[in-house]
XYZ file of C-alpha atoms in Angstrom:
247
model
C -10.634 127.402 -22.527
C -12.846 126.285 -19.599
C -13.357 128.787 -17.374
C -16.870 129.996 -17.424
C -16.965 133.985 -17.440
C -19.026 135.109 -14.298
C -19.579 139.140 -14.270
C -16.855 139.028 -11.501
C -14.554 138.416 -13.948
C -15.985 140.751 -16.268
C -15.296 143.478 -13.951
C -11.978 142.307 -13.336
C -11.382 142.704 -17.237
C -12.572 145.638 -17.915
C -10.670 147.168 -14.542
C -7.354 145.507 -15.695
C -8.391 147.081 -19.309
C -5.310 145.888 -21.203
C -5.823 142.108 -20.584
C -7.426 140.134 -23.768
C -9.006 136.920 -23.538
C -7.635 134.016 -26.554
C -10.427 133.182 -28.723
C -10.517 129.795 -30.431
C -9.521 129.800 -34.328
C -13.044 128.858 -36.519
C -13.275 127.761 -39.522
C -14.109 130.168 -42.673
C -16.676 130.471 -45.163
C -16.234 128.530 -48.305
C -16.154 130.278 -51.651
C -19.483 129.363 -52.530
C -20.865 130.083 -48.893
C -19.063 133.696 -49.117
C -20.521 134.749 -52.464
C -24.465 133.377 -50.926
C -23.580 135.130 -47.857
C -25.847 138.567 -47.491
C -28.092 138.439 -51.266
C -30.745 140.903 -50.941
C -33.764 139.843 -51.570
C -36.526 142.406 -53.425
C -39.854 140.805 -54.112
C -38.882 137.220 -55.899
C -40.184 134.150 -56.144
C -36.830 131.936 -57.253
C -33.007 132.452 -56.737
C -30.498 129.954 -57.981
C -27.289 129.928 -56.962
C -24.191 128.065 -58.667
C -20.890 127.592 -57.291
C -18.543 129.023 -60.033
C -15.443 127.050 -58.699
C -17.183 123.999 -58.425
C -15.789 123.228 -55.166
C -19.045 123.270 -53.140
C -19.972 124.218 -49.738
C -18.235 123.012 -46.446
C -19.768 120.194 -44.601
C -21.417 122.448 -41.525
C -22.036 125.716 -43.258
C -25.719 126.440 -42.842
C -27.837 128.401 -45.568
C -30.789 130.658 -43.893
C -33.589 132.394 -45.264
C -34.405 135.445 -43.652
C -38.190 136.492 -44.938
C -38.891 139.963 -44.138
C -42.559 139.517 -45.490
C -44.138 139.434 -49.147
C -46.979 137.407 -50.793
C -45.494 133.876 -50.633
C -47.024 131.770 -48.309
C -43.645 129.716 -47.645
C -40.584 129.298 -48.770
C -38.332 126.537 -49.317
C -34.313 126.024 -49.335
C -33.280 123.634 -52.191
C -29.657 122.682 -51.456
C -28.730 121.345 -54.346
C -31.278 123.247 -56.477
C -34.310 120.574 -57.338
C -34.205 119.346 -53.776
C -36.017 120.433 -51.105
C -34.504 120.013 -47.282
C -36.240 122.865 -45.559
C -39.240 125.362 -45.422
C -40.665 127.793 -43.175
C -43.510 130.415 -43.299
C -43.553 134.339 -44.719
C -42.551 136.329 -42.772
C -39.698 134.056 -40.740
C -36.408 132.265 -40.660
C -35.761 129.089 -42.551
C -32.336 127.242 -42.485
C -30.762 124.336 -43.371
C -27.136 122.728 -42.323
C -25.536 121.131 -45.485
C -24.449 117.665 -44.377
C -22.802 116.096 -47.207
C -19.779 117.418 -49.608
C -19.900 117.966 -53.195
C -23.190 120.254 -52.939
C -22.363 123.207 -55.750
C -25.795 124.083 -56.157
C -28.814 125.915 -54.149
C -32.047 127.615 -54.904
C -34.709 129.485 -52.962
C -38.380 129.220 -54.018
C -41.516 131.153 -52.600
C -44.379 129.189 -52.717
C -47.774 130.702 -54.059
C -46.319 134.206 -54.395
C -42.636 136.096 -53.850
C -40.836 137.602 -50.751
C -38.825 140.098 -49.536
C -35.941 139.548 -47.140
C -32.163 138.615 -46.863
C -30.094 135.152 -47.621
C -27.259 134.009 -45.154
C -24.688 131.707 -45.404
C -22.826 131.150 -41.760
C -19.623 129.479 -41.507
C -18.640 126.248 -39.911
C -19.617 126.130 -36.066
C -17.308 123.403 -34.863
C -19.405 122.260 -31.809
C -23.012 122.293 -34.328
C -20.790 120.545 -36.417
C -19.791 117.497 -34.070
C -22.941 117.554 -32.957
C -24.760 116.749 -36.751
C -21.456 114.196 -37.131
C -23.060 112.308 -34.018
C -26.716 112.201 -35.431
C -28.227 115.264 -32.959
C -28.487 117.957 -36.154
C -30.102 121.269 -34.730
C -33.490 121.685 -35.882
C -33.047 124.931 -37.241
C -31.031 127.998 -37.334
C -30.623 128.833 -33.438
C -27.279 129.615 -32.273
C -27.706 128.464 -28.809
C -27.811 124.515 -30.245
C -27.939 122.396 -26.749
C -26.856 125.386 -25.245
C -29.487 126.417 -23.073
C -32.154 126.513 -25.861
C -34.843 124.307 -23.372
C -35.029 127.578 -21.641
C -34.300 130.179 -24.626
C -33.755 129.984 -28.143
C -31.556 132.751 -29.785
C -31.946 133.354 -33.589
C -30.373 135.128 -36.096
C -31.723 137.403 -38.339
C -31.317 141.053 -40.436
C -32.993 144.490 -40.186
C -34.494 146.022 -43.007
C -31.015 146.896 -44.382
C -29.313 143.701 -43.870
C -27.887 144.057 -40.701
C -27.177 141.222 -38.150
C -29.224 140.859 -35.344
C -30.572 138.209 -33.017
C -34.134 137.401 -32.000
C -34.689 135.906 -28.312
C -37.859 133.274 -27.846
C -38.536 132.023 -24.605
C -39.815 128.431 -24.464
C -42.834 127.671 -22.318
C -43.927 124.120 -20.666
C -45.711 123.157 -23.724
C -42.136 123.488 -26.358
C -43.791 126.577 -27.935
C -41.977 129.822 -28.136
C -42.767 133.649 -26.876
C -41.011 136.006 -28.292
C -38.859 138.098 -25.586
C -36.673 140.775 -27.465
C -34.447 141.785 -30.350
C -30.699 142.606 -29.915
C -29.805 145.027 -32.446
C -26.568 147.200 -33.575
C -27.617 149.955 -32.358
C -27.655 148.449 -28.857
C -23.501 148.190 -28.983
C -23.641 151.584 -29.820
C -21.626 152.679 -26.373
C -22.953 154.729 -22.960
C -21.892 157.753 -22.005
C -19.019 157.008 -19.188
C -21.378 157.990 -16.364
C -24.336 156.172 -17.390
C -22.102 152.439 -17.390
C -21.577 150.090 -15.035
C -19.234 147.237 -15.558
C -21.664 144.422 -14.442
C -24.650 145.803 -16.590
C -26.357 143.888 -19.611
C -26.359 146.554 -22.398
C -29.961 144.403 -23.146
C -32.008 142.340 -21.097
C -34.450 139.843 -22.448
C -36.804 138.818 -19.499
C -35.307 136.810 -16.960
C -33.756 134.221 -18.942
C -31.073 135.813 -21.289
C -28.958 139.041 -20.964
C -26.241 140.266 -23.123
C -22.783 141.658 -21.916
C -19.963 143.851 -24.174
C -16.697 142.225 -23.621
C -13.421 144.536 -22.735
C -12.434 142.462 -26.251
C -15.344 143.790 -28.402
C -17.433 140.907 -28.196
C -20.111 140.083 -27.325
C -21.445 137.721 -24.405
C -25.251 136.045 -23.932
C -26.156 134.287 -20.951
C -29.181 132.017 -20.910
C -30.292 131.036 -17.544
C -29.693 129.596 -14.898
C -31.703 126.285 -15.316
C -33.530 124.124 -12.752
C -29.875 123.285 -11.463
C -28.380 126.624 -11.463
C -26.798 126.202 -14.767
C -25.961 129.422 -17.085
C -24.875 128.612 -20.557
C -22.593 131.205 -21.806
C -22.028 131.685 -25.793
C -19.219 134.444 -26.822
C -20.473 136.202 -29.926
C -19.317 138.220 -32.997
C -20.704 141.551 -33.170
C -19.971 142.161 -36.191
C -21.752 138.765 -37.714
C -23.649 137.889 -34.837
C -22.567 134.635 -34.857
C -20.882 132.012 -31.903
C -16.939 131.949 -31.644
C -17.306 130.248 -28.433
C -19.099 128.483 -25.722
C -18.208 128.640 -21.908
């Protein structure tokens, strides 16, 4: 689908009410992404992870470190354990998109101490995907690859008891970025009936990004417009946080 969602068409959804929008199919985790997928981390230094089935992880799938804070001064994603493709600071997010098959090992090692946090593994993202196949591999973990992340960049990330949530950084004239907000679950929580309108962000983040609920449940960010009017829309999972679509 094509057709960019304006909030016009928002509030002809949710007057119509009944009306539900296709979503594109996406691809699934793979065993060994699924079992990574949400380890808890309590005050380690080194986690190892083996794929029992041998199979591996799917070409795409990215692994991401989310360190809540602890004594390490780093750490770093081995994928397959013994080699190192990405590292990031304590407390922060570190990912990594596997780009090969036949990976059935990872590890995650602090450096100079141990953290506490959370350990992701996202599925597949079809357009991040074609993207890496053409050479232009996101840098990190943000959601909003090529997707309006010159203005904002949208991360992923966990509260303190591993739920999904997503951290907004605006990005300045000099590439650096200042952090604008945090969209967490309890901001889907739902408005009394009198409080709502149909056009309203249920969170704001500055002037660059705002965040709609969808008549389908899901959620939509807007990042924008740009110097030519553009605004980059991204459909999201509430449930995971993650893209299932870009307008």
């Amino acid at each position: 689908m094509t057709r960019p969602l304006t909030i016009l068409t928002i509030c002809l959804i949710l007057g119509l009410g009944g009306m539900a929008r296709p979503v594109a199919a996406h691809a699934a985790h793979s065993p060994f992404c699924e079992s990574i997928n949400g380890t808890f981390v309590d005050n380690q230094s080194y986690l190892y992870f083996n794929d029992p089935t041998n199979q591996g992880f799917k070409v795409g799938e990215t692994i991401s470190v989310d360190a809540g804070g602890g004594s390490a001064s780093s750490v770093r994603i081995e994928a397959p354990s013994g080699s190192g493709v990405a590292s990031g600071g304590v407390p922060g997010n570190t990912s990594y998109m596997i780009d090969a098959v036949g990976i059935t090992s990872a590890a995650v090692v602090a450096e100079g101490g141990s953290f506490t946090g959370f350990v992701w593994c996202y599925a597949p993202d079809e357009f991040a995907v074609s993207q890496m196949m053409s050479g232009q591999a996101p840098p990190d973990s943000r959601i909003n690859w090529q997707y309006g992340d010159l203005l904002a960049v949208i991360y992923p990330g966990s509260d303190v008891d591993g739920n999904p949530l997503l951290r907004v950084y605006a990005v300045s004239n000099e590439n650096e970025g200042d952090y604008l907000c945090t969209l967490q679950q309890s901001d889907l929580r739902p408005r009394p009936r009198q409080n709502r309108r149909p056009d309203e962000p249920i969170k704001t983040c500055g002037q660059i990004v705002r965040f709609y609920r969808l008549i389908t449940g899901e959620l939509q960010a807007e990042v924008g417009p740009d110097a030519e009017g553009k605004i980059y829309r991204l459909i999201i999972n509430p449930d995971t946080m993650t893209v299932t679509e870009r307008l």
